[in-house]
Amino acid sequence: MSKTTEQPQKIELQQDKWVVEYVKGAKDVVINIDNPKQRVYIYKANDAAIVIKGKCNSVVVDASIKTAVVFDDIMATTEVVNSKKIQLQANGCVPTIIVDKTNELTIYIQSPSGLKAEIVTSSATEVNVVTPGKSEDEDPTEQAIPCQFVTTFNGGKLVTKPVEHVGV
């Protein structure tokens, strides 16, 4: 029998990349970005809450579970890969969000600039996007990103559309 040893938590700046690894159960991790060229790489976080303050180049969440990531402005991409039960909160600009091999992701868009985001998904299920109401008095709106598609032939070419679910 092999014993799995728990890896030590690591939160450190390595040149221009913040490495946040093996954070478990911590709800108070704060990364202060002081240079927009800095990137944040979150690996194997479990039951954690991570706040990224300031404008950074990119954020990657990899192989994480039950983790919330809150960030201000992203210059390039935010990626979530090989993860489950993740929450992203974009308080500012986020041009592109890439989701790959991830289940149960909720993306909270909090600003008008965040509404310009392009969201690319691959092998992802239960991805929802929550946007603010049209006024402060209105409730936020939650929308699901389709994960089931129907492909048909149309004039000899393949045409793919999301599956439409009628009724509740």
Short mmCIF file of N, CA and C in Angstrom, two decimals:
data_model
loop_
_atom_site.label_atom_id
_atom_site.label_comp_id
_atom_site.label_asym_id
_atom_site.label_seq_id
_atom_site.Cartn_x
_atom_site.Cartn_y
_atom_site.Cartn_z
N MET A 1 0.83 -1.19 0.00
CA MET A 1 0.00 0.00 0.00
C MET A 1 0.88 1.25 0.00
N SER A 2 0.46 2.19 -0.81
CA SER A 2 1.21 3.43 -0.83
C SER A 2 0.45 4.50 -0.07
N LYS A 3 1.17 5.28 0.67
CA LYS A 3 0.58 6.38 1.42
C LYS A 3 0.69 7.65 0.60
N THR A 4 -0.39 8.40 0.54
CA THR A 4 -0.31 9.69 -0.13
C THR A 4 0.10 10.73 0.90
N THR A 5 1.15 11.43 0.59
CA THR A 5 1.61 12.47 1.50
C THR A 5 1.04 13.80 1.04
N GLU A 6 0.62 14.58 1.99
CA GLU A 6 0.05 15.88 1.70
C GLU A 6 1.18 16.86 1.37
N GLN A 7 1.01 17.54 0.26
CA GLN A 7 2.01 18.52 -0.17
C GLN A 7 1.90 19.78 0.67
N PRO A 8 3.01 20.45 0.93
CA PRO A 8 2.94 21.71 1.69
C PRO A 8 2.36 22.84 0.83
N GLN A 9 1.61 23.70 1.47
CA GLN A 9 1.03 24.85 0.78
C GLN A 9 2.15 25.77 0.31
N LYS A 10 1.97 26.32 -0.90
CA LYS A 10 2.96 27.25 -1.44
C LYS A 10 2.24 28.46 -2.02
N ILE A 11 2.65 29.65 -1.57
CA ILE A 11 2.15 30.90 -2.13
C ILE A 11 3.37 31.80 -2.27
N GLU A 12 3.87 31.91 -3.50
CA GLU A 12 5.08 32.72 -3.69
C GLU A 12 5.15 33.29 -5.10
N LEU A 13 5.86 34.40 -5.21
CA LEU A 13 6.08 35.03 -6.50
C LEU A 13 7.39 34.49 -7.07
N GLN A 14 7.30 33.85 -8.24
CA GLN A 14 8.48 33.32 -8.94
C GLN A 14 8.64 34.12 -10.23
N GLN A 15 9.56 35.05 -10.22
CA GLN A 15 9.76 36.01 -11.31
C GLN A 15 8.46 36.77 -11.55
N ASP A 16 7.75 36.53 -12.65
CA ASP A 16 6.51 37.26 -12.89
C ASP A 16 5.27 36.39 -12.70
N LYS A 17 5.42 35.22 -12.05
CA LYS A 17 4.29 34.32 -11.86
C LYS A 17 4.07 34.02 -10.37
N TRP A 18 2.84 34.31 -9.92
CA TRP A 18 2.45 33.91 -8.58
C TRP A 18 2.07 32.43 -8.62
N VAL A 19 2.68 31.63 -7.79
CA VAL A 19 2.38 30.21 -7.70
C VAL A 19 1.61 29.99 -6.40
N VAL A 20 0.38 29.49 -6.55
CA VAL A 20 -0.48 29.21 -5.40
C VAL A 20 -0.82 27.73 -5.49
N GLU A 21 -0.15 26.91 -4.68
CA GLU A 21 -0.29 25.46 -4.78
C GLU A 21 -0.72 24.85 -3.45
N TYR A 22 -1.55 23.81 -3.56
CA TYR A 22 -1.94 22.96 -2.45
C TYR A 22 -2.57 23.73 -1.29
N VAL A 23 -3.28 24.81 -1.61
CA VAL A 23 -4.00 25.56 -0.58
C VAL A 23 -5.24 24.76 -0.22
N LYS A 24 -5.38 24.43 1.06
CA LYS A 24 -6.50 23.59 1.49
C LYS A 24 -7.19 24.25 2.68
N GLY A 25 -8.50 24.53 2.49
CA GLY A 25 -9.31 25.05 3.58
C GLY A 25 -9.07 26.50 3.93
N ALA A 26 -8.18 27.20 3.24
CA ALA A 26 -7.88 28.60 3.55
C ALA A 26 -8.89 29.51 2.85
N LYS A 27 -9.52 30.38 3.61
CA LYS A 27 -10.53 31.29 3.05
C LYS A 27 -10.03 32.73 2.99
N ASP A 28 -8.76 32.94 3.25
CA ASP A 28 -8.24 34.31 3.37
C ASP A 28 -6.97 34.55 2.55
N VAL A 29 -6.80 33.84 1.45
CA VAL A 29 -5.60 34.01 0.64
C VAL A 29 -5.77 35.25 -0.24
N VAL A 30 -4.84 36.19 -0.13
CA VAL A 30 -4.88 37.42 -0.92
C VAL A 30 -3.56 37.56 -1.67
N ILE A 31 -3.66 37.75 -2.98
CA ILE A 31 -2.50 37.98 -3.82
C ILE A 31 -2.57 39.43 -4.28
N ASN A 32 -1.55 40.23 -3.92
CA ASN A 32 -1.50 41.63 -4.30
C ASN A 32 -0.60 41.78 -5.53
N ILE A 33 -1.21 42.11 -6.64
CA ILE A 33 -0.48 42.27 -7.90
C ILE A 33 0.07 43.69 -7.95
N ASP A 34 1.38 43.81 -8.17
CA ASP A 34 1.97 45.15 -8.26
C ASP A 34 2.55 45.44 -9.64
N ASN A 35 2.41 44.50 -10.58
CA ASN A 35 2.89 44.68 -11.93
C ASN A 35 1.92 43.96 -12.87
N PRO A 36 1.34 44.65 -13.86
CA PRO A 36 0.35 44.00 -14.73
C PRO A 36 0.91 42.84 -15.56
N LYS A 37 2.21 42.66 -15.59
CA LYS A 37 2.80 41.52 -16.31
C LYS A 37 2.74 40.23 -15.48
N GLN A 38 2.40 40.36 -14.20
CA GLN A 38 2.35 39.18 -13.34
C GLN A 38 1.18 38.28 -13.70
N ARG A 39 1.41 36.97 -13.56
CA ARG A 39 0.39 35.95 -13.81
C ARG A 39 0.15 35.22 -12.50
N VAL A 40 -1.01 34.56 -12.40
CA VAL A 40 -1.33 33.78 -11.21
C VAL A 40 -1.66 32.37 -11.64
N TYR A 41 -0.99 31.39 -11.05
CA TYR A 41 -1.23 29.99 -11.35
C TYR A 41 -1.66 29.30 -10.05
N ILE A 42 -2.90 28.81 -10.03
CA ILE A 42 -3.47 28.16 -8.85
C ILE A 42 -3.56 26.67 -9.15
N TYR A 43 -2.90 25.84 -8.33
CA TYR A 43 -2.84 24.40 -8.60
C TYR A 43 -3.25 23.61 -7.37
N LYS A 44 -4.19 22.69 -7.56
CA LYS A 44 -4.66 21.78 -6.53
C LYS A 44 -5.12 22.48 -5.26
N ALA A 45 -5.85 23.57 -5.45
CA ALA A 45 -6.50 24.22 -4.30
C ALA A 45 -7.74 23.40 -3.96
N ASN A 46 -8.05 23.32 -2.67
CA ASN A 46 -9.19 22.53 -2.22
C ASN A 46 -9.90 23.28 -1.11
N ASP A 47 -11.19 23.59 -1.34
CA ASP A 47 -12.00 24.28 -0.34
C ASP A 47 -11.33 25.58 0.08
N ALA A 48 -10.96 26.40 -0.92
CA ALA A 48 -10.22 27.63 -0.65
C ALA A 48 -10.93 28.84 -1.27
N ALA A 49 -10.57 30.01 -0.78
CA ALA A 49 -11.02 31.28 -1.35
C ALA A 49 -9.77 32.13 -1.58
N ILE A 50 -9.57 32.55 -2.83
CA ILE A 50 -8.37 33.28 -3.21
C ILE A 50 -8.80 34.59 -3.86
N VAL A 51 -8.28 35.71 -3.35
CA VAL A 51 -8.59 37.03 -3.88
C VAL A 51 -7.33 37.59 -4.53
N ILE A 52 -7.47 38.01 -5.79
CA ILE A 52 -6.36 38.60 -6.53
C ILE A 52 -6.67 40.08 -6.70
N LYS A 53 -5.85 40.94 -6.07
CA LYS A 53 -6.09 42.38 -6.09
C LYS A 53 -5.14 43.04 -7.08
N GLY A 54 -5.70 43.85 -7.97
CA GLY A 54 -4.89 44.56 -8.96
C GLY A 54 -5.03 43.94 -10.33
N LYS A 55 -4.47 44.61 -11.32
CA LYS A 55 -4.54 44.15 -12.72
C LYS A 55 -3.38 43.21 -12.99
N CYS A 56 -3.72 42.00 -13.52
CA CYS A 56 -2.67 41.05 -13.85
C CYS A 56 -2.85 40.54 -15.28
N ASN A 57 -1.84 39.84 -15.79
CA ASN A 57 -1.87 39.35 -17.16
C ASN A 57 -2.86 38.21 -17.33
N SER A 58 -2.77 37.18 -16.46
CA SER A 58 -3.64 36.02 -16.63
C SER A 58 -3.78 35.28 -15.30
N VAL A 59 -4.83 34.44 -15.26
CA VAL A 59 -5.07 33.58 -14.10
C VAL A 59 -5.38 32.19 -14.63
N VAL A 60 -4.75 31.17 -14.02
CA VAL A 60 -5.05 29.78 -14.36
C VAL A 60 -5.42 29.05 -13.07
N VAL A 61 -6.56 28.35 -13.11
CA VAL A 61 -6.98 27.48 -12.01
C VAL A 61 -6.90 26.05 -12.54
N ASP A 62 -6.03 25.24 -11.95
CA ASP A 62 -5.76 23.90 -12.48
C ASP A 62 -5.95 22.85 -11.38
N ALA A 63 -6.69 21.80 -11.69
CA ALA A 63 -6.86 20.64 -10.81
C ALA A 63 -7.31 21.04 -9.40
N SER A 64 -8.26 21.95 -9.34
CA SER A 64 -8.74 22.44 -8.04
C SER A 64 -10.18 22.01 -7.80
N ILE A 65 -10.57 21.99 -6.52
CA ILE A 65 -11.90 21.54 -6.11
C ILE A 65 -12.46 22.53 -5.09
N LYS A 66 -13.77 22.83 -5.21
CA LYS A 66 -14.47 23.67 -4.24
C LYS A 66 -13.68 24.93 -3.90
N THR A 67 -13.29 25.67 -4.94
CA THR A 67 -12.47 26.86 -4.74
C THR A 67 -13.11 28.08 -5.40
N ALA A 68 -13.04 29.21 -4.70
CA ALA A 68 -13.53 30.48 -5.22
C ALA A 68 -12.34 31.39 -5.52
N VAL A 69 -12.36 32.02 -6.69
CA VAL A 69 -11.30 32.94 -7.08
C VAL A 69 -11.95 34.26 -7.48
N VAL A 70 -11.56 35.32 -6.79
CA VAL A 70 -12.09 36.66 -7.06
C VAL A 70 -10.93 37.49 -7.60
N PHE A 71 -11.19 38.21 -8.71
CA PHE A 71 -10.10 39.01 -9.29
C PHE A 71 -10.63 40.32 -9.84
N ASP A 72 -9.71 41.28 -10.00
CA ASP A 72 -10.05 42.59 -10.55
C ASP A 72 -9.95 42.52 -12.07
N ASP A 73 -8.94 43.12 -12.66
CA ASP A 73 -8.80 43.16 -14.12
C ASP A 73 -7.78 42.14 -14.61
N ILE A 74 -8.14 41.46 -15.70
CA ILE A 74 -7.25 40.50 -16.35
C ILE A 74 -6.97 41.06 -17.75
N MET A 75 -5.72 41.09 -18.14
CA MET A 75 -5.36 41.64 -19.45
C MET A 75 -5.52 40.62 -20.57
N ALA A 76 -5.31 39.34 -20.31
CA ALA A 76 -5.36 38.32 -21.36
C ALA A 76 -6.47 37.32 -21.06
N THR A 77 -6.13 36.20 -20.41
CA THR A 77 -7.11 35.13 -20.22
C THR A 77 -7.21 34.69 -18.77
N THR A 78 -8.36 34.10 -18.48
CA THR A 78 -8.57 33.36 -17.25
C THR A 78 -8.91 31.94 -17.69
N GLU A 79 -8.20 30.96 -17.16
CA GLU A 79 -8.44 29.56 -17.54
C GLU A 79 -8.82 28.74 -16.32
N VAL A 80 -9.77 27.83 -16.52
CA VAL A 80 -10.10 26.84 -15.51
C VAL A 80 -10.00 25.49 -16.20
N VAL A 81 -9.14 24.62 -15.69
CA VAL A 81 -8.89 23.34 -16.34
C VAL A 81 -8.83 22.22 -15.30
N ASN A 82 -9.38 21.07 -15.64
CA ASN A 82 -9.33 19.88 -14.78
C ASN A 82 -9.81 20.15 -13.36
N SER A 83 -10.89 20.90 -13.23
CA SER A 83 -11.35 21.31 -11.91
C SER A 83 -12.82 20.99 -11.71
N LYS A 84 -13.27 21.12 -10.45
CA LYS A 84 -14.65 20.82 -10.12
C LYS A 84 -15.13 21.75 -9.00
N LYS A 85 -16.38 22.21 -9.13
CA LYS A 85 -17.01 23.07 -8.13
C LYS A 85 -16.20 24.35 -7.91
N ILE A 86 -16.02 25.11 -8.97
CA ILE A 86 -15.23 26.34 -8.93
C ILE A 86 -16.17 27.54 -9.08
N GLN A 87 -15.83 28.63 -8.40
CA GLN A 87 -16.51 29.90 -8.57
C GLN A 87 -15.47 30.94 -8.98
N LEU A 88 -15.75 31.66 -10.06
CA LEU A 88 -14.92 32.78 -10.48
C LEU A 88 -15.74 34.05 -10.33
N GLN A 89 -15.14 35.09 -9.79
CA GLN A 89 -15.82 36.38 -9.72
C GLN A 89 -14.95 37.42 -10.39
N ALA A 90 -15.42 37.93 -11.53
CA ALA A 90 -14.69 38.95 -12.29
C ALA A 90 -15.24 40.32 -11.91
N ASN A 91 -14.46 41.09 -11.15
CA ASN A 91 -14.91 42.42 -10.72
C ASN A 91 -14.63 43.49 -11.77
N GLY A 92 -13.78 43.17 -12.75
CA GLY A 92 -13.42 44.14 -13.79
C GLY A 92 -13.38 43.48 -15.14
N CYS A 93 -12.42 43.88 -15.94
CA CYS A 93 -12.27 43.40 -17.30
C CYS A 93 -11.68 41.99 -17.33
N VAL A 94 -12.25 41.15 -18.18
CA VAL A 94 -11.72 39.81 -18.42
C VAL A 94 -12.03 39.46 -19.88
N PRO A 95 -11.06 39.67 -20.79
CA PRO A 95 -11.34 39.48 -22.22
C PRO A 95 -11.78 38.07 -22.58
N THR A 96 -11.11 37.05 -22.02
CA THR A 96 -11.40 35.67 -22.41
C THR A 96 -11.36 34.76 -21.19
N ILE A 97 -12.38 33.89 -21.10
CA ILE A 97 -12.40 32.85 -20.07
C ILE A 97 -12.42 31.52 -20.81
N ILE A 98 -11.44 30.67 -20.51
CA ILE A 98 -11.33 29.37 -21.15
C ILE A 98 -11.61 28.30 -20.10
N VAL A 99 -12.53 27.39 -20.43
CA VAL A 99 -12.92 26.33 -19.51
C VAL A 99 -12.71 24.99 -20.20
N ASP A 100 -11.88 24.13 -19.61
CA ASP A 100 -11.57 22.84 -20.22
C ASP A 100 -11.61 21.75 -19.16
N LYS A 101 -12.31 20.67 -19.46
CA LYS A 101 -12.39 19.51 -18.55
C LYS A 101 -12.75 19.93 -17.13
N THR A 102 -13.81 20.68 -17.02
CA THR A 102 -14.24 21.21 -15.72
C THR A 102 -15.73 20.98 -15.53
N ASN A 103 -16.11 20.62 -14.31
CA ASN A 103 -17.51 20.40 -13.95
C ASN A 103 -17.90 21.37 -12.84
N GLU A 104 -19.10 21.88 -12.94
CA GLU A 104 -19.69 22.75 -11.91
C GLU A 104 -18.88 24.02 -11.71
N LEU A 105 -18.93 24.90 -12.71
CA LEU A 105 -18.27 26.20 -12.65
C LEU A 105 -19.33 27.28 -12.70
N THR A 106 -19.24 28.24 -11.78
CA THR A 106 -20.10 29.42 -11.82
C THR A 106 -19.21 30.64 -11.99
N ILE A 107 -19.52 31.44 -13.02
CA ILE A 107 -18.75 32.65 -13.31
C ILE A 107 -19.65 33.84 -12.97
N TYR A 108 -19.19 34.69 -12.06
CA TYR A 108 -19.92 35.89 -11.67
C TYR A 108 -19.26 37.08 -12.37
N ILE A 109 -20.00 37.72 -13.27
CA ILE A 109 -19.52 38.91 -13.96
C ILE A 109 -20.10 40.10 -13.21
N GLN A 110 -19.24 40.98 -12.70
CA GLN A 110 -19.71 42.05 -11.83
C GLN A 110 -19.68 43.44 -12.45
N SER A 111 -19.10 43.60 -13.66
CA SER A 111 -18.95 44.94 -14.22
C SER A 111 -19.36 44.96 -15.70
N PRO A 112 -19.67 46.15 -16.22
CA PRO A 112 -19.99 46.26 -17.65
C PRO A 112 -18.84 45.78 -18.54
N SER A 113 -17.60 46.04 -18.16
CA SER A 113 -16.47 45.58 -18.99
C SER A 113 -16.37 44.06 -19.00
N GLY A 114 -16.79 43.42 -17.92
CA GLY A 114 -16.78 41.96 -17.87
C GLY A 114 -17.80 41.33 -18.81
N LEU A 115 -18.84 42.10 -19.15
CA LEU A 115 -19.88 41.59 -20.05
C LEU A 115 -19.37 41.45 -21.49
N LYS A 116 -18.17 41.95 -21.76
CA LYS A 116 -17.57 41.82 -23.09
C LYS A 116 -16.73 40.55 -23.21
N ALA A 117 -16.69 39.76 -22.17
CA ALA A 117 -15.86 38.55 -22.14
C ALA A 117 -16.31 37.53 -23.17
N GLU A 118 -15.34 36.83 -23.73
CA GLU A 118 -15.60 35.68 -24.58
C GLU A 118 -15.35 34.45 -23.73
N ILE A 119 -16.30 33.52 -23.71
CA ILE A 119 -16.18 32.32 -22.89
C ILE A 119 -16.08 31.12 -23.83
N VAL A 120 -14.97 30.39 -23.73
CA VAL A 120 -14.72 29.23 -24.57
C VAL A 120 -14.73 27.99 -23.68
N THR A 121 -15.59 27.01 -24.02
CA THR A 121 -15.67 25.79 -23.21
C THR A 121 -15.36 24.56 -24.04
N SER A 122 -14.75 23.58 -23.39
CA SER A 122 -14.45 22.30 -24.02
C SER A 122 -14.51 21.23 -22.95
N SER A 123 -15.28 20.19 -23.18
CA SER A 123 -15.43 19.10 -22.19
C SER A 123 -15.79 19.66 -20.82
N ALA A 124 -16.73 20.59 -20.80
CA ALA A 124 -17.15 21.23 -19.55
C ALA A 124 -18.65 21.01 -19.36
N THR A 125 -19.05 20.75 -18.11
CA THR A 125 -20.46 20.58 -17.80
C THR A 125 -20.85 21.48 -16.63
N GLU A 126 -22.12 21.82 -16.59
CA GLU A 126 -22.68 22.64 -15.52
C GLU A 126 -21.93 23.95 -15.35
N VAL A 127 -21.76 24.68 -16.46
CA VAL A 127 -21.13 25.99 -16.43
C VAL A 127 -22.24 27.04 -16.50
N ASN A 128 -22.28 27.90 -15.50
CA ASN A 128 -23.30 28.96 -15.41
C ASN A 128 -22.62 30.31 -15.29
N VAL A 129 -23.27 31.33 -15.87
CA VAL A 129 -22.77 32.69 -15.81
C VAL A 129 -23.83 33.55 -15.14
N VAL A 130 -23.41 34.29 -14.11
CA VAL A 130 -24.31 35.16 -13.36
C VAL A 130 -23.91 36.61 -13.64
N THR A 131 -24.89 37.39 -14.10
CA THR A 131 -24.63 38.80 -14.38
C THR A 131 -25.56 39.66 -13.54
N PRO A 132 -25.15 40.91 -13.26
CA PRO A 132 -25.99 41.78 -12.44
C PRO A 132 -27.31 42.09 -13.12
N GLY A 133 -28.31 42.44 -12.32
CA GLY A 133 -29.58 42.90 -12.87
C GLY A 133 -29.37 44.21 -13.61
N LYS A 134 -30.37 44.62 -14.39
CA LYS A 134 -30.25 45.85 -15.18
C LYS A 134 -30.21 47.09 -14.30
N SER A 135 -30.72 46.98 -13.09
CA SER A 135 -30.63 48.07 -12.13
C SER A 135 -30.30 47.45 -10.77
N GLU A 136 -29.98 48.30 -9.81
CA GLU A 136 -29.64 47.79 -8.48
C GLU A 136 -30.81 47.08 -7.82
N ASP A 137 -32.04 47.41 -8.24
CA ASP A 137 -33.22 46.80 -7.66
C ASP A 137 -33.54 45.42 -8.24
N GLU A 138 -32.93 45.09 -9.39
CA GLU A 138 -33.21 43.82 -10.05
C GLU A 138 -32.25 42.74 -9.59
N ASP A 139 -32.77 41.52 -9.53
CA ASP A 139 -31.95 40.38 -9.15
C ASP A 139 -30.96 40.04 -10.25
N PRO A 140 -29.83 39.43 -9.89
CA PRO A 140 -28.89 38.97 -10.91
C PRO A 140 -29.54 37.91 -11.80
N THR A 141 -29.00 37.75 -13.00
CA THR A 141 -29.48 36.76 -13.96
C THR A 141 -28.47 35.64 -14.08
N GLU A 142 -28.95 34.40 -14.00
CA GLU A 142 -28.08 33.25 -14.17
C GLU A 142 -28.45 32.54 -15.47
N GLN A 143 -27.42 32.28 -16.29
CA GLN A 143 -27.61 31.60 -17.56
C GLN A 143 -26.64 30.44 -17.67
N ALA A 144 -27.15 29.33 -18.21
CA ALA A 144 -26.30 28.15 -18.40
C ALA A 144 -25.65 28.18 -19.77
N ILE A 145 -24.40 27.72 -19.83
CA ILE A 145 -23.73 27.54 -21.11
C ILE A 145 -24.03 26.12 -21.57
N PRO A 146 -24.53 25.96 -22.78
CA PRO A 146 -24.90 24.62 -23.25
C PRO A 146 -23.73 23.64 -23.23
N CYS A 147 -24.05 22.41 -22.86
CA CYS A 147 -23.01 21.36 -22.89
C CYS A 147 -23.46 20.17 -23.72
N GLN A 148 -24.67 20.26 -24.29
CA GLN A 148 -25.17 19.22 -25.18
C GLN A 148 -25.50 19.86 -26.53
N PHE A 149 -25.13 19.16 -27.59
CA PHE A 149 -25.31 19.71 -28.93
C PHE A 149 -25.91 18.66 -29.85
N VAL A 150 -26.58 19.15 -30.90
CA VAL A 150 -27.11 18.29 -31.94
C VAL A 150 -26.44 18.69 -33.24
N THR A 151 -25.90 17.71 -33.96
CA THR A 151 -25.27 17.97 -35.25
C THR A 151 -26.08 17.27 -36.33
N THR A 152 -26.41 18.03 -37.37
CA THR A 152 -27.19 17.49 -38.49
C THR A 152 -26.50 17.87 -39.80
N PHE A 153 -26.91 17.19 -40.86
CA PHE A 153 -26.44 17.55 -42.19
C PHE A 153 -27.40 18.58 -42.77
N ASN A 154 -26.85 19.61 -43.37
CA ASN A 154 -27.66 20.63 -44.03
C ASN A 154 -26.95 20.98 -45.33
N GLY A 155 -27.48 20.52 -46.45
CA GLY A 155 -26.85 20.78 -47.74
C GLY A 155 -25.48 20.15 -47.86
N GLY A 156 -25.30 18.99 -47.23
CA GLY A 156 -24.03 18.30 -47.31
C GLY A 156 -22.99 18.77 -46.29
N LYS A 157 -23.33 19.78 -45.48
CA LYS A 157 -22.40 20.28 -44.45
C LYS A 157 -22.97 19.99 -43.07
N LEU A 158 -22.06 19.81 -42.13
CA LEU A 158 -22.49 19.60 -40.75
C LEU A 158 -22.86 20.93 -40.11
N VAL A 159 -23.98 20.94 -39.41
CA VAL A 159 -24.43 22.12 -38.67
C VAL A 159 -24.68 21.68 -37.23
N THR A 160 -24.03 22.37 -36.29
CA THR A 160 -24.15 22.02 -34.88
C THR A 160 -24.84 23.14 -34.12
N LYS A 161 -25.84 22.76 -33.31
CA LYS A 161 -26.58 23.72 -32.50
C LYS A 161 -26.72 23.16 -31.08
N PRO A 162 -26.83 24.05 -30.09
CA PRO A 162 -27.06 23.55 -28.73
C PRO A 162 -28.43 22.90 -28.63
N VAL A 163 -28.55 21.90 -27.77
CA VAL A 163 -29.83 21.25 -27.51
C VAL A 163 -30.70 22.26 -26.77
N GLU A 164 -31.93 22.39 -27.23
CA GLU A 164 -32.86 23.29 -26.56
C GLU A 164 -33.81 22.48 -25.69
N HIS A 165 -33.87 22.84 -24.42
CA HIS A 165 -34.76 22.17 -23.49
C HIS A 165 -36.01 23.00 -23.34
N VAL A 166 -37.15 22.40 -23.65
CA VAL A 166 -38.42 23.11 -23.59
C VAL A 166 -39.11 22.73 -22.29
N GLY A 167 -39.64 23.72 -21.61
CA GLY A 167 -40.34 23.48 -20.35
C GLY A 167 -39.39 23.45 -19.17
N VAL A 168 -39.97 23.22 -18.02
CA VAL A 168 -39.16 23.21 -16.80
C VAL A 168 -39.17 21.85 -16.17
#
